[in-house]
């Protein structure tokens, strides 16, 4: 309590000082000079936009500043007695951008007006940030998916993150769980896992149905962000929703994506029923209809914006022919999303502004195959119901206390949840004696509650001190994350006599001595994990103008994080993140810049670590029985064998009996980044650029088990190692291991990212706009990040990558007698190679041209390298697939299409057409989109698991696991007023 009181007091003190928060606006600055180039003081600068006018006076050097401008188009008017009035129109301000104008006044009378013919510069001369600003103008005129995540892939440096899902892209080489997502200043990043919105380990990201109709601009920061920004070792996604203006305007719209016009889905053929990809999608539909409206409540003072967009999503599945539920034919999975947004703006006074924003996406799914694996069963006992989504609110205050002092403060709340309700409450049985493998009973693992809530308090400010712009601020987040898990069926009694609190997942295994045994692979002795997090950061950032061309940007950020579970807590402090950047006006005209930046970025650890490692997470990893009723446990010492060769005598294994031990010196994960680039305005409104980005992880936080793998199998060392108990630390060569006689050790994680990007950004003018990029990149190493694509593991900072020493020669020597495949050393330096998100080449072009007749044509081209291929065996201790590399990373394997070390090139070509009919002052727009116009269905992934479980071979190894989606067609109609 005392700690929180301190935070509140600190925020109050900060509000008595200057501030500037997460970017939701832009600014216009500049200089007013006479014909000799001397600054003109006391000139009146009037900046007029959709929400009225703001006024500023030039200082003694002729400089002026107009902050807190809602992104949009503005006119600038400069007046002073003895000089002609100066006007410049169509000054476009983007989200987070500062436009710097140089304006020359001529001697004359006020009644005379000089209009500036040259367009306003588009290069932000003060920024070292790489990325892209995406506008609603592009979303509506080019072929873009309807939801927020769809828009992100237009930006350079953004690519697929693999198994974590398309809603969580890889940005600048990071995994899909390392980005920060902010909407209207609210951090909506999932509290449990670091994904966007509602997320679970079963379903990935759900909801986040925010359509582009609600969004004014989307800013994707891929590198080089200043000390104000943190919580990310990937990218920062910053979104601002639309606001009201002095003019009433809005639209009613409807979009239809019928399955009848889809191309035929290429089916995946599977020999077994062990992976969800065996269930094929045969059709999809995504329809929505809604409206948006904004306008004034009181001219120049009070404005509103509101929008709703109900969405209906249907995906049709078909079980494989060798599955009993293939008799159902095609089965629909229906989900409904109700997206909404509302914003109010109050211009309290000319220099004081108050905004309140509310948005959300409450959603639900009907009883049905919410999981694809539900159709790989003998009956419909795997069907379930689903509710998910979230609600966010923010109140923000902005003020120019004086011309040299800006203040901003906000309070925000973000909440999201996922809850699944099974249709049948029975144990889940997987019969591994059969070919294909059969799964019966309930769904097994599910989450009764997955609820995150983040209260955010921030206050920041800006001082203008001569040639210095000094910003500093404070952020405090008070996070609660409750995770209650279940497994279907009644509790069971373990061989030791302990009783679980959940049901069980059971493997039916062949046995050379007893015919078959029933092995409980998962059950829980505890299942309620209530967690908290207190996150505190502050920063100081200077922007120092040295002469007319050079700007230097030193900054420093501090982050402190405490995770609290229901058994223990741990605090990471001392996270100092220095940043230093500079820009130089190479051509001296304010329309080009050479820039560079170096920074250290710390990861924000999600609450899943508190739920798993700081809470009571006691679970069964193995409990063997003679009977299906789980009443006759197999005593320890009795030999069983599922392959006729490897004999097991230890029949009960537990994990997580207490909170994990934490190294008291453990520190947060961080990376160091260097960025250098050049941008210039090649033509009016056209910005061309080239940049190089280099990232290296300096340290990672992970859980480890100190004993080598074979120690759990050898009788002389297995005693006392009944379960893998974890230790949270920063693993490297000096990390202590158990049983040194095996010669094993840990290694430092390797994650090296290098990229060169060429960019072109043409804003909408002269009827056309384009955003294009080419990226060459290399992502090389042994550590992917918070998400592990190898086995699809969503456990930030506690993946299985370091559960056993990686530099361990005994795995492939001693371990062979137990049937170990692969080599655990390939998880370390010996196997370092292209990581799963490595995409060496990527080309993107999105744009449109509007003809005078009212027809608009847009296109989208996205071509990129495929993903690297590595054969992966099962983990002998966990028996889980996709864990141990058979070769160094990216070495490839024999597929049904021949030997490949990477999947084929991925390419899509999309088109957009719309035609506007004018109805007086309104417009009726008819829209058409075709995604993947040429119906190219290339291979996206191959099955790279050599074993379905330890020690069983995977009959699908090398088969196609996923094809590209077929052509999809979307129609739309929009009435604009």
CSV table of N, CA and C in Angstrom, one decimal, residues 659-707:
chain,number,residue,atom,x,y,z
A,659,UNK,N,6.9,-22.9,-5.9
A,659,UNK,CA,7.3,-21.8,-6.8
A,659,UNK,C,8.8,-22.0,-7.2
A,660,UNK,N,9.1,-21.6,-8.4
A,660,UNK,CA,10.4,-21.8,-8.9
A,660,UNK,C,11.4,-21.0,-8.1
A,661,UNK,N,12.6,-21.4,-8.0
A,661,UNK,CA,13.7,-20.6,-7.4
A,661,UNK,C,14.2,-19.6,-8.4
A,662,UNK,N,14.4,-18.4,-7.8
A,662,UNK,CA,14.9,-17.3,-8.7
A,662,UNK,C,16.3,-16.9,-8.3
A,663,UNK,N,17.1,-16.8,-9.2
A,663,UNK,CA,18.5,-16.3,-9.0
A,663,UNK,C,18.3,-14.9,-8.5
A,664,UNK,N,18.8,-14.6,-7.3
A,664,UNK,CA,18.6,-13.2,-6.7
A,664,UNK,C,19.3,-12.1,-7.6
A,665,UNK,N,20.2,-12.6,-8.4
A,665,UNK,CA,20.9,-11.6,-9.3
A,665,UNK,C,20.3,-11.6,-10.7
A,666,UNK,N,19.2,-12.3,-10.9
A,666,UNK,CA,18.6,-12.4,-12.3
A,666,UNK,C,18.2,-11.0,-12.7
A,667,UNK,N,18.4,-10.7,-14.0
A,667,UNK,CA,18.1,-9.4,-14.6
A,667,UNK,C,17.2,-9.7,-15.8
A,668,UNK,N,16.5,-8.6,-16.2
A,668,UNK,CA,15.6,-8.7,-17.3
A,668,UNK,C,16.3,-8.9,-18.7
A,669,UNK,N,15.6,-9.4,-19.6
A,669,UNK,CA,16.0,-9.6,-21.0
A,669,UNK,C,16.2,-8.2,-21.6
A,670,UNK,N,17.3,-8.0,-22.4
A,670,UNK,CA,17.5,-6.8,-23.1
A,670,UNK,C,18.2,-7.1,-24.4
A,671,UNK,N,18.0,-6.1,-25.3
A,671,UNK,CA,18.8,-6.1,-26.6
A,671,UNK,C,19.4,-4.8,-26.8
A,672,UNK,N,20.5,-4.7,-27.6
A,672,UNK,CA,21.1,-3.5,-28.1
A,672,UNK,C,20.8,-3.3,-29.6
A,673,UNK,N,20.5,-2.1,-30.0
A,673,UNK,CA,20.1,-1.9,-31.4
A,673,UNK,C,20.9,-0.7,-31.9
A,674,UNK,N,21.4,-0.8,-33.1
A,674,UNK,CA,22.0,0.3,-33.8
A,674,UNK,C,21.2,0.5,-35.1
A,675,UNK,N,21.0,1.8,-35.5
A,675,UNK,CA,20.2,2.1,-36.7
A,675,UNK,C,20.9,3.3,-37.4
A,676,UNK,N,21.0,3.2,-38.7
A,676,UNK,CA,21.5,4.4,-39.5
A,676,UNK,C,20.7,4.4,-40.8
A,677,UNK,N,20.4,5.6,-41.2
A,677,UNK,CA,19.5,5.7,-42.4
A,677,UNK,C,19.6,7.1,-43.0
A,678,UNK,N,19.0,7.2,-44.2
A,678,UNK,CA,18.9,8.4,-44.9
A,678,UNK,C,17.5,8.5,-45.5
A,679,UNK,N,16.9,9.7,-45.4
A,679,UNK,CA,15.6,10.0,-46.0
A,679,UNK,C,15.6,11.3,-46.8
A,680,UNK,N,14.9,11.4,-47.9
A,680,UNK,CA,14.8,12.7,-48.6
A,680,UNK,C,13.5,12.7,-49.4
A,681,UNK,N,13.0,14.0,-49.5
A,681,UNK,CA,11.8,14.2,-50.3
A,681,UNK,C,12.2,14.3,-51.8
A,682,UNK,N,12.0,13.2,-52.5
A,682,UNK,CA,12.4,13.1,-53.9
A,682,UNK,C,11.5,13.9,-54.8
A,683,UNK,N,10.3,14.1,-54.5
A,683,UNK,CA,9.3,14.8,-55.2
A,683,UNK,C,8.2,15.3,-54.2
A,684,UNK,N,7.4,16.3,-54.6
A,684,UNK,CA,6.4,16.7,-53.6
A,684,UNK,C,5.6,15.6,-53.1
A,685,UNK,N,5.7,15.4,-51.8
A,685,UNK,CA,4.9,14.3,-51.1
A,685,UNK,C,5.5,13.0,-51.2
A,686,UNK,N,6.6,12.8,-51.8
A,686,UNK,CA,7.2,11.4,-52.0
A,686,UNK,C,8.5,11.4,-51.2
A,687,UNK,N,8.5,10.5,-50.2
A,687,UNK,CA,9.7,10.3,-49.3
A,687,UNK,C,10.4,9.0,-49.7
A,688,UNK,N,11.7,9.0,-50.0
A,688,UNK,CA,12.4,7.8,-50.2
A,688,UNK,C,13.5,7.7,-49.1
A,689,UNK,N,13.8,6.4,-48.8
A,689,UNK,CA,14.7,6.2,-47.7
A,689,UNK,C,15.4,4.9,-47.8
A,690,UNK,N,16.6,4.8,-47.1
A,690,UNK,CA,17.3,3.6,-47.0
A,690,UNK,C,17.8,3.5,-45.5
A,691,UNK,N,17.8,2.4,-44.9
A,691,UNK,CA,18.3,2.3,-43.5
A,691,UNK,C,18.8,0.9,-43.2
A,692,UNK,N,19.7,0.8,-42.2
A,692,UNK,CA,20.3,-0.4,-41.8
A,692,UNK,C,20.0,-0.6,-40.3
A,693,UNK,N,19.5,-1.8,-39.9
A,693,UNK,CA,19.2,-2.0,-38.5
A,693,UNK,C,20.0,-3.2,-38.0
A,694,UNK,N,20.6,-3.1,-36.8
A,694,UNK,CA,21.3,-4.2,-36.2
A,694,UNK,C,20.9,-4.4,-34.8
A,695,UNK,N,20.4,-5.6,-34.5
A,695,UNK,CA,20.0,-6.0,-33.1
A,695,UNK,C,20.7,-7.2,-32.6
A,696,UNK,N,21.1,-7.1,-31.3
A,696,UNK,CA,21.7,-8.2,-30.6
A,696,UNK,C,21.2,-8.3,-29.2
A,697,UNK,N,20.8,-9.6,-28.8
A,697,UNK,CA,20.4,-9.8,-27.4
A,697,UNK,C,21.6,-9.8,-26.6
A,698,UNK,N,21.6,-9.0,-25.5
A,698,UNK,CA,22.8,-9.0,-24.6
A,698,UNK,C,22.6,-9.9,-23.5
A,699,UNK,N,21.3,-10.2,-23.1
A,699,UNK,CA,21.0,-11.1,-22.0
A,699,UNK,C,19.6,-11.5,-22.1
A,700,UNK,N,19.3,-12.7,-21.7
A,700,UNK,CA,17.9,-13.2,-21.6
A,700,UNK,C,17.6,-13.8,-20.3
A,701,UNK,N,16.3,-13.7,-19.9
A,701,UNK,CA,15.8,-14.3,-18.7
A,701,UNK,C,15.1,-15.6,-19.1
A,702,UNK,N,15.4,-16.7,-18.5
A,702,UNK,CA,14.7,-18.0,-18.8
A,702,UNK,C,14.8,-18.9,-17.6
A,703,UNK,N,13.9,-19.9,-17.6
A,703,UNK,CA,13.9,-20.9,-16.6
A,703,UNK,C,14.8,-22.1,-17.1
A,704,UNK,N,15.5,-22.7,-16.1
A,704,UNK,CA,16.4,-23.8,-16.5
A,704,UNK,C,16.2,-25.0,-15.5
A,705,UNK,N,16.5,-26.2,-16.0
A,705,UNK,CA,16.6,-27.3,-15.1
A,705,UNK,C,18.1,-27.7,-15.2
A,706,UNK,N,18.8,-27.8,-14.1
A,706,UNK,CA,20.2,-27.9,-14.1
A,706,UNK,C,20.8,-29.3,-14.4
A,707,UNK,N,19.9,-30.3,-14.4
A,707,UNK,CA,20.4,-31.7,-14.7
A,707,UNK,C,20.3,-32.0,-16.2
